[in-house]
PDB file of C-alpha atoms in Angstrom:
ATOM      1  CA  MET G1082      13.025  17.591   5.029  1.00  0.00           C
ATOM      2  CA  LYS G1083      14.760  15.389   3.218  1.00  0.00           C
ATOM      3  CA  LEU G1084      11.690  12.552   3.895  1.00  0.00           C
ATOM      4  CA  ILE G1085       9.688  15.045   2.076  1.00  0.00           C
ATOM      5  CA  LYS G1086      12.013  16.095  -0.941  1.00  0.00           C
ATOM      6  CA  LEU G1087      12.335  11.931  -1.890  1.00  0.00           C
ATOM      7  CA  THR G1088       8.777  11.744  -1.582  1.00  0.00           C
ATOM      8  CA  LEU G1089       8.531  14.727  -3.465  1.00  0.00           C
ATOM      9  CA  VAL G1090      10.305  13.535  -5.890  1.00  0.00           C
ATOM     10  CA  ALA G1091       8.979   9.741  -6.176  1.00  0.00           C
ATOM     11  CA  LEU G1092       5.663  11.626  -6.968  1.00  0.00           C
ATOM     12  CA  VAL G1093       6.910  13.345  -9.729  1.00  0.00           C
ATOM     13  CA  LEU G1094       8.787  10.419 -11.508  1.00  0.00           C
ATOM     14  CA  THR G1095       5.687   8.006 -10.724  1.00  0.00           C
ATOM     15  CA  LEU G1096       3.544  11.159 -12.038  1.00  0.00           C
ATOM     16  CA  ALA G1097       5.894  11.548 -15.601  1.00  0.00           C
ATOM     17  CA  LYS G1098       5.997   7.779 -16.284  1.00  0.00           C
ATOM     18  CA  GLY G1099       2.233   7.918 -16.369  1.00  0.00           C
ATOM     19  CA  SER G1100       2.413  10.169 -18.374  1.00  0.00           C
ATOM     20  CA  LEU G1101       5.202   9.284 -20.891  1.00  0.00           C
ATOM     21  CA  PHE G1102       3.527   5.556 -20.474  1.00  0.00           C
ATOM     22  CA  ALA G1103       0.370   7.145 -22.199  1.00  0.00           C
ATOM     23  CA  GLN G1104       2.037   8.883 -24.604  1.00  0.00           C
ATOM     24  CA  VAL G1105       2.928   5.456 -26.355  1.00  0.00           C
ATOM     25  CA  ILE G1106      -0.613   3.716 -26.572  1.00  0.00           C
ATOM     26  CA  ASP G1107      -2.218   4.938 -29.804  1.00  0.00           C
ATOM     27  CA  ASP G1108      -5.856   5.372 -29.920  1.00  0.00           C
ATOM     28  CA  PRO G1109      -7.202   1.919 -30.311  1.00  0.00           C
ATOM     29  CA  THR G1110     -10.481   3.047 -31.757  1.00  0.00           C
ATOM     30  CA  THR G1111     -11.179   4.040 -36.069  1.00  0.00           C
ATOM     31  CA  TRP G1112     -14.397   6.013 -36.226  1.00  0.00           C
ATOM     32  CA  THR G1113     -16.027   6.778 -39.695  1.00  0.00           C
ATOM     33  CA  TYR G1114     -19.169   8.958 -40.618  1.00  0.00           C
ATOM     34  CA  GLU G1115     -22.007   7.916 -43.007  1.00  0.00           C
ATOM     35  CA  VAL G1116     -25.019   9.298 -44.314  1.00  0.00           C
ATOM     36  CA  LYS G1117     -28.271   7.684 -44.925  1.00  0.00           C
ATOM     37  CA  LYS G1118     -30.993   9.377 -46.467  1.00  0.00           C
ATOM     38  CA  LYS G1119     -34.573   8.318 -44.813  1.00  0.00           C
ATOM     39  CA  SER G1120     -36.908  11.155 -46.894  1.00  0.00           C
ATOM     40  CA  ALA G1121     -36.867  14.273 -48.365  1.00  0.00           C
ATOM     41  CA  THR G1122     -35.805  16.346 -45.746  1.00  0.00           C
ATOM     42  CA  ASP G1123     -35.114  13.394 -42.765  1.00  0.00           C
ATOM     43  CA  TYR G1124     -31.262  11.803 -42.237  1.00  0.00           C
ATOM     44  CA  GLN G1125     -30.084   9.609 -40.565  1.00  0.00           C
ATOM     45  CA  LEU G1126     -25.965  10.849 -39.296  1.00  0.00           C
ATOM     46  CA  ILE G1127     -23.868   7.875 -38.215  1.00  0.00           C
ATOM     47  CA  PHE G1128     -20.849   7.397 -36.578  1.00  0.00           C
ATOM     48  CA  HIS G1129     -19.165   4.007 -36.987  1.00  0.00           C
ATOM     49  CA  LEU G1130     -16.729   3.146 -34.097  1.00  0.00           C
ATOM     50  CA  ASN G1131     -14.012   0.172 -35.196  1.00  0.00           C
ATOM     51  CA  ILE G1132     -12.227  -0.462 -31.744  1.00  0.00           C
ATOM     52  CA  LYS G1133      -8.983  -2.977 -31.496  1.00  0.00           C
ATOM     53  CA  SER G1134      -9.625  -5.960 -29.430  1.00  0.00           C
ATOM     54  CA  GLY G1135      -8.872  -5.659 -26.181  1.00  0.00           C
ATOM     55  CA  TRP G1136     -10.367  -2.670 -25.307  1.00  0.00           C
ATOM     56  CA  HIS G1137     -13.927  -1.487 -24.760  1.00  0.00           C
ATOM     57  CA  ILE G1138     -15.902   1.937 -24.724  1.00  0.00           C
ATOM     58  CA  TRP G1139     -18.642   2.422 -22.046  1.00  0.00           C
ATOM     59  CA  SER G1140     -21.655   2.379 -22.759  1.00  0.00           C
ATOM     60  CA  MET G1141     -23.989   6.067 -23.462  1.00  0.00           C
ATOM     61  CA  ASN G1142     -25.888   4.546 -20.053  1.00  0.00           C
ATOM     62  CA  PRO G1143     -22.678   3.053 -18.086  1.00  0.00           C
ATOM     63  CA  GLY G1144     -23.574   2.666 -14.633  1.00  0.00           C
ATOM     64  CA  GLY G1145     -20.947   2.434 -12.260  1.00  0.00           C
ATOM     65  CA  ASP G1146     -19.818   4.631  -9.760  1.00  0.00           C
ATOM     66  CA  GLY G1147     -20.261   7.878 -12.364  1.00  0.00           C
ATOM     67  CA  TYR G1148     -16.686   7.927 -13.061  1.00  0.00           C
ATOM     68  CA  GLU G1149     -16.836   6.315 -16.895  1.00  0.00           C
ATOM     69  CA  ILE G1150     -16.806   8.550 -19.279  1.00  0.00           C
ATOM     70  CA  ALA G1151     -19.617   7.558 -21.398  1.00  0.00           C
ATOM     71  CA  PRO G1152     -20.158   9.010 -25.164  1.00  0.00           C
ATOM     72  CA  SER G1153     -21.466  12.151 -25.483  1.00  0.00           C
ATOM     73  CA  PHE G1154     -22.031  14.111 -28.863  1.00  0.00           C
ATOM     74  CA  THR G1155     -22.208  17.907 -29.548  1.00  0.00           C
ATOM     75  CA  PHE G1156     -23.255  19.209 -32.488  1.00  0.00           C
ATOM     76  CA  ASP G1157     -23.230  22.498 -33.382  1.00  0.00           C
ATOM     77  CA  LYS G1158     -25.499  25.228 -33.784  1.00  0.00           C
ATOM     78  CA  ASN G1159     -27.170  24.721 -37.593  1.00  0.00           C
ATOM     79  CA  VAL G1160     -30.990  27.103 -38.373  1.00  0.00           C
ATOM     80  CA  ASN G1161     -31.163  24.434 -40.953  1.00  0.00           C
ATOM     81  CA  VAL G1162     -30.618  21.006 -39.276  1.00  0.00           C
ATOM     82  CA  LYS G1163     -33.610  19.817 -36.384  1.00  0.00           C
ATOM     83  CA  LEU G1164     -32.107  16.933 -34.156  1.00  0.00           C
ATOM     84  CA  LYS G1165     -34.620  14.665 -32.964  1.00  0.00           C
ATOM     85  CA  GLY G1166     -34.139  12.712 -29.760  1.00  0.00           C
ATOM     86  CA  ALA G1167     -30.734  11.351 -28.729  1.00  0.00           C
ATOM     87  CA  THR G1168     -27.994   9.465 -29.951  1.00  0.00           C
ATOM     88  CA  THR G1169     -28.286   6.054 -29.436  1.00  0.00           C
ATOM     89  CA  GLU G1170     -26.140   3.287 -30.037  1.00  0.00           C
ATOM     90  CA  LYS G1171     -25.786  -0.179 -31.028  1.00  0.00           C
ATOM     91  CA  GLY G1172     -23.395  -3.319 -30.603  1.00  0.00           C
ATOM     92  CA  LYS G1173     -22.525  -5.874 -28.574  1.00  0.00           C
ATOM     93  CA  ALA G1174     -23.004  -4.801 -25.283  1.00  0.00           C
ATOM     94  CA  THR G1175     -22.009  -6.304 -22.012  1.00  0.00           C
ATOM     95  CA  THR G1176     -23.100  -5.740 -18.606  1.00  0.00           C
ATOM     96  CA  THR G1177     -20.937  -7.409 -15.813  1.00  0.00           C
ATOM     97  CA  LYS G1178     -19.052  -6.405 -12.469  1.00  0.00           C
ATOM     98  CA  MET G1179     -15.293  -5.040 -12.544  1.00  0.00           C
ATOM     99  CA  GLU G1180     -12.546  -5.134  -9.838  1.00  0.00           C
ATOM    100  CA  GLY G1181     -12.176  -1.500  -8.577  1.00  0.00           C
ATOM    101  CA  ILE G1182     -15.854  -0.363  -9.487  1.00  0.00           C
ATOM    102  CA  ASP G1183     -18.686   0.206  -7.481  1.00  0.00           C
ATOM    103  CA  GLY G1184     -21.934  -1.760  -8.904  1.00  0.00           C
ATOM    104  CA  LYS G1185     -22.442  -3.232 -12.727  1.00  0.00           C
ATOM    105  CA  ILE G1186     -21.104  -1.690 -15.722  1.00  0.00           C
ATOM    106  CA  THR G1187     -21.726  -1.650 -18.892  1.00  0.00           C
ATOM    107  CA  TYR G1188     -19.247  -1.483 -21.947  1.00  0.00           C
ATOM    108  CA  LEU G1189     -19.493  -2.238 -25.888  1.00  0.00           C
ATOM    109  CA  ALA G1190     -16.408  -3.907 -27.984  1.00  0.00           C
ATOM    110  CA  GLY G1191     -15.992  -4.419 -31.695  1.00  0.00           C
ATOM    111  CA  LYS G1192     -18.231  -2.658 -33.599  1.00  0.00           C
ATOM    112  CA  ILE G1193     -20.290   0.377 -32.738  1.00  0.00           C
ATOM    113  CA  ASP G1194     -22.669   2.280 -34.280  1.00  0.00           C
ATOM    114  CA  TYR G1195     -24.119   5.236 -32.811  1.00  0.00           C
ATOM    115  CA  THR G1196     -26.932   6.980 -35.107  1.00  0.00           C
ATOM    116  CA  GLN G1197     -28.866  10.860 -34.346  1.00  0.00           C
ATOM    117  CA  GLU G1198     -31.765  11.659 -36.422  1.00  0.00           C
ATOM    118  CA  VAL G1199     -32.604  14.722 -37.740  1.00  0.00           C
ATOM    119  CA  THR G1200     -34.649  16.748 -40.247  1.00  0.00           C
ATOM    120  CA  VAL G1201     -32.863  19.247 -42.594  1.00  0.00           C
ATOM    121  CA  ALA G1202     -34.337  22.254 -44.623  1.00  0.00           C
ATOM    122  CA  GLY G1203     -31.823  22.064 -47.934  1.00  0.00           C
ATOM    123  CA  ALA G1204     -27.452  21.639 -48.591  1.00  0.00           C
ATOM    124  CA  SER G1205     -26.271  21.617 -44.857  1.00  0.00           C
ATOM    125  CA  ARG G1206     -22.804  20.552 -43.335  1.00  0.00           C
ATOM    126  CA  ILE G1207     -23.729  19.247 -39.976  1.00  0.00           C
ATOM    127  CA  THR G1208     -20.489  19.724 -37.771  1.00  0.00           C
ATOM    128  CA  GLY G1209     -19.486  18.976 -34.183  1.00  0.00           C
ATOM    129  CA  LYS G1210     -17.480  17.063 -31.636  1.00  0.00           C
ATOM    130  CA  HIS G1211     -17.786  13.393 -29.592  1.00  0.00           C
ATOM    131  CA  THR G1212     -15.450  12.679 -26.857  1.00  0.00           C
ATOM    132  CA  TYR G1213     -15.659   9.105 -25.839  1.00  0.00           C
ATOM    133  CA  GLN G1214     -12.897   7.102 -23.386  1.00  0.00           C
ATOM    134  CA  VAL G1215     -11.428   3.748 -24.447  1.00  0.00           C
ATOM    135  CA  CYS G1216     -10.107   1.004 -21.817  1.00  0.00           C
ATOM    136  CA  SER G1217      -7.850  -2.148 -21.883  1.00  0.00           C
ATOM    137  CA  ASP G1218      -8.593  -4.638 -18.548  1.00  0.00           C
ATOM    138  CA  LYS G1219      -5.570  -2.209 -16.742  1.00  0.00           C
ATOM    139  CA  LEU G1220      -6.050   0.842 -17.817  1.00  0.00           C
ATOM    140  CA  CYS G1221      -8.031   3.457 -19.202  1.00  0.00           C
ATOM    141  CA  LEU G1222      -6.614   6.201 -22.015  1.00  0.00           C
ATOM    142  CA  PRO G1223      -7.730  10.053 -21.329  1.00  0.00           C
ATOM    143  CA  PRO G1224     -10.731  11.006 -22.908  1.00  0.00           C
ATOM    144  CA  THR G1225     -10.341  11.775 -26.728  1.00  0.00           C
ATOM    145  CA  ASP G1226     -12.338  14.961 -28.410  1.00  0.00           C
ATOM    146  CA  LYS G1227     -13.009  14.572 -31.702  1.00  0.00           C
ATOM    147  CA  ASP G1228     -14.565  16.785 -34.756  1.00  0.00           C
ATOM    148  CA  PHE G1229     -16.998  15.881 -36.955  1.00  0.00           C
ATOM    149  CA  VAL G1230     -18.907  16.622 -39.873  1.00  0.00           C
ATOM    150  CA  PHE G1231     -21.589  15.360 -42.148  1.00  0.00           C
ATOM    151  CA  GLU G1232     -22.977  16.796 -45.351  1.00  0.00           C
ATOM    152  CA  ILE G1233     -26.093  17.341 -47.271  1.00  0.00           C
ATOM    153  CA  LYS G1234     -25.884  17.857 -50.342  1.00  0.00           C
TER     154      LYS G1234
END
């Protein structure tokens, strides 16, 4: 019985240490948002991401063993907005083997742009959220959700 209690105490301390450590690390990303007009009704919504040195984000198609959390972009319904295709990524991608991950994985670092093409009927406010996970060579932070807003005048 004493061994079970000691094991439980060790487990609780280990989990508490991990969650306290995760709270100390600030999100190493900076996101900005831009609208580019392509025609009278067509626009590009651009998510500009800058990641601090030593950190990376998984590609939208990371490969690997399926545990990597790829960035995703969810747009709230808006009758004036039609998404054209999927969100794309542009940046310096690295594909490699990584210790502890089965198969090759792809990640990006530095400056990355995610672009969504849309057709818009009139002035609109486009909202939603994006989810992403960033990692260093030593650890991955928990997934983060951020709300976004694009204004089409």
